Amino acid sequence: MHSWSGGELPPRQEGNLVAAVKAGTGFAGWRGGVIGTNVRNAEYLRMVGSRSLWRGDGLQEFTVRIVAMPDRDGVITKGIEDYGVVTEHYWVLTDAHNSALATSVLVPETTDAWDVPVEFPVVWTRRWGVGRVFVCTLGHRVADLEVPQTATMVGRGVTWAART
């Protein structure tokens, strides 16, 4: 479990963490504790497959959209349908190595610089070497993790990541 916002790993710690996951240690976490930290650690960011670039002010209401046929690891979202949340909404830089299990859409406001809705992953998995990585961008408040669908995905994701 990783939950450390705003930090930076010294090179040796970053190397040890990435090597442990590559060798088969599972890695799981949520929110800024995974994608809003270690932003100067390139190997860490490659391992988790994302970085938080921006989030709107305060809590936002949006829909978590479950991917109907994910590339893999659908056991994490099995039986869960789209649902609404009120929490922080992240603009996420990501890559194609992730298997998106749930997404959300940021809709531009009249003052925003972009003019079309943008879809981002909310929950994803990825392999790093023989290790498994699970990330969920939800979880700003304890109440966010008490939403049944979110709690189920996080619980299943942590369990999934722990298996090799």
Coordinates of C-alpha atoms in Angstrom, one line a residue:
M1 CA 0.0 0.0 0.0
H2 CA 1.3 3.4 -0.9
S3 CA -0.2 6.6 0.4
W4 CA 2.2 9.5 0.5
S5 CA 1.1 12.8 -1.0
G6 CA 3.6 15.4 -2.2
G7 CA 6.8 13.5 -1.4
E8 CA 9.9 12.7 -3.4
L9 CA 11.8 9.4 -3.2
P10 CA 15.6 9.5 -3.0
P11 CA 17.1 7.6 -5.9
R12 CA 17.9 4.5 -3.8
Q13 CA 14.4 4.2 -2.3
E14 CA 12.9 4.7 -5.8
G15 CA 15.1 2.0 -7.2
N16 CA 14.3 -0.4 -4.4
L17 CA 10.6 0.1 -4.7
V18 CA 10.5 -0.2 -8.5
A19 CA 12.8 -3.3 -8.4
A20 CA 10.6 -4.9 -5.7
V21 CA 7.5 -4.5 -7.8
K22 CA 9.3 -5.6 -11.0
A23 CA 10.3 -8.8 -9.1
G24 CA 6.7 -9.6 -8.0
T25 CA 5.7 -7.4 -5.1
G26 CA 2.2 -6.1 -5.5
F27 CA 1.6 -2.3 -5.4
A28 CA -1.7 -0.7 -4.7
G29 CA -3.1 2.7 -3.6
W30 CA -5.5 5.5 -4.3
R31 CA -5.8 9.2 -4.9
G32 CA -2.9 11.6 -4.6
G33 CA -1.1 9.1 -2.4
V34 CA -0.1 7.3 -5.6
I35 CA -0.5 9.8 -8.5
G36 CA 0.1 13.1 -6.7
T37 CA 3.4 12.2 -5.2
N38 CA 7.0 11.4 -6.3
V39 CA 6.4 13.6 -9.4
R40 CA 10.2 13.9 -10.0
N41 CA 10.7 10.2 -9.8
A42 CA 10.4 9.1 -13.5
E43 CA 10.8 5.3 -12.8
Y44 CA 8.1 5.5 -10.1
L45 CA 5.8 7.3 -12.5
R46 CA 6.4 4.8 -15.2
M47 CA 5.6 2.0 -12.8
V48 CA 2.2 3.4 -11.6
G49 CA 1.4 4.6 -15.2
S50 CA 0.0 8.0 -14.3
R51 CA 0.4 11.3 -12.8
S52 CA -2.2 13.8 -11.5
L53 CA -1.8 16.9 -13.6
W54 CA -4.7 19.0 -12.2
R55 CA -7.9 18.7 -10.2
G56 CA -10.8 21.1 -10.0
D57 CA -11.4 23.2 -6.9
G58 CA -13.2 21.5 -4.1
L59 CA -15.4 18.4 -4.5
Q60 CA -17.0 17.7 -7.8
E61 CA -20.0 15.6 -8.7
F62 CA -19.4 13.1 -11.5
T63 CA -20.1 9.6 -12.7
V64 CA -17.6 6.7 -12.4
R65 CA -18.1 4.8 -15.6
I66 CA -17.3 1.1 -15.4
V67 CA -15.5 -0.2 -18.5
A68 CA -17.8 -2.9 -20.0
M69 CA -15.1 -5.0 -21.4
P70 CA -11.7 -4.1 -19.9
D71 CA -8.6 -5.5 -21.6
R72 CA -8.0 -7.6 -18.5
D73 CA -8.5 -7.7 -14.7
G74 CA -12.3 -7.2 -15.0
V75 CA -12.7 -9.3 -11.8
I76 CA -12.1 -6.0 -9.9
T77 CA -15.2 -4.4 -11.3
K78 CA -17.3 -7.5 -11.9
G79 CA -21.0 -6.8 -11.0
I80 CA -20.4 -3.1 -10.5
E81 CA -22.4 -0.6 -12.6
D82 CA -21.8 3.1 -13.3
Y83 CA -22.4 5.2 -10.2
G84 CA -22.2 8.8 -9.0
V85 CA -19.6 10.3 -6.6
V86 CA -18.9 13.6 -5.0
T87 CA -15.1 13.9 -4.6
E88 CA -12.0 15.4 -6.1
H89 CA -11.9 15.0 -9.9
Y90 CA -8.4 14.5 -11.4
W91 CA -7.1 15.3 -14.8
V92 CA -4.7 12.4 -15.2
L93 CA -1.8 11.9 -17.5
T94 CA -1.7 8.2 -18.4
D95 CA -0.4 5.7 -20.9
A96 CA -1.6 2.8 -23.0
H97 CA 0.0 0.2 -20.8
N98 CA -2.7 0.7 -18.2
S99 CA -5.8 -1.5 -18.3
A100 CA -8.6 1.0 -17.5
L101 CA -11.4 -0.5 -15.4
A102 CA -13.3 2.7 -14.7
T103 CA -13.3 6.2 -16.2
S104 CA -14.8 9.6 -15.7
V105 CA -15.4 12.6 -17.9
L106 CA -14.4 16.1 -17.2
V107 CA -16.8 18.5 -18.8
P108 CA -15.4 22.0 -19.6
E109 CA -16.8 25.0 -17.9
T110 CA -17.2 28.2 -19.8
T111 CA -14.0 29.6 -18.4
D112 CA -11.9 26.5 -19.2
A113 CA -9.2 26.5 -22.0
W114 CA -10.6 23.3 -23.6
D115 CA -13.9 23.0 -25.3
V116 CA -14.8 19.3 -25.4
P117 CA -15.3 16.7 -22.6
V118 CA -12.2 14.7 -21.8
E119 CA -12.3 11.1 -20.5
F120 CA -9.8 9.9 -17.9
P121 CA -9.2 6.6 -16.1
V122 CA -10.3 6.5 -12.5
V123 CA -9.3 2.9 -11.8
W124 CA -6.7 0.9 -13.6
T125 CA -4.2 -2.0 -13.4
R126 CA -0.9 -2.6 -15.0
R127 CA 1.9 -5.1 -14.9
W128 CA 5.4 -4.0 -14.0
G129 CA 7.8 -6.9 -14.5
V130 CA 6.0 -9.7 -12.7
G131 CA 4.5 -7.3 -10.2
R132 CA 0.9 -6.1 -10.3
V133 CA -0.1 -2.4 -9.9
F134 CA -3.6 -1.3 -8.9
V135 CA -4.5 2.4 -8.8
C136 CA -7.8 4.2 -7.9
T137 CA -8.0 8.0 -8.1
L138 CA -11.0 8.1 -5.7
G139 CA -10.5 8.5 -2.0
H140 CA -10.1 12.1 -0.9
R141 CA -12.1 11.5 2.2
V142 CA -12.9 8.5 4.3
A143 CA -16.5 8.9 3.1
D144 CA -15.3 8.4 -0.5
L145 CA -14.0 5.0 0.5
E146 CA -17.2 4.0 2.2
V147 CA -19.2 4.2 -1.1
P148 CA -20.0 0.5 -1.6
Q149 CA -18.8 0.4 -5.2
T150 CA -15.5 2.2 -4.5
A151 CA -14.9 0.1 -1.4
T152 CA -15.5 -3.1 -3.4
M153 CA -13.1 -2.0 -6.2
V154 CA -10.4 -0.9 -3.8
G155 CA -10.7 -4.1 -1.7
R156 CA -10.6 -6.3 -4.8
G157 CA -7.8 -4.2 -6.3
V158 CA -5.6 -4.5 -3.2
T159 CA -6.2 -8.3 -3.1
W160 CA -5.5 -8.6 -6.8
A161 CA -2.2 -6.7 -6.6
A162 CA -1.1 -8.9 -3.7
R163 CA -1.3 -12.0 -5.9
T164 CA 1.6 -13.0 -8.1

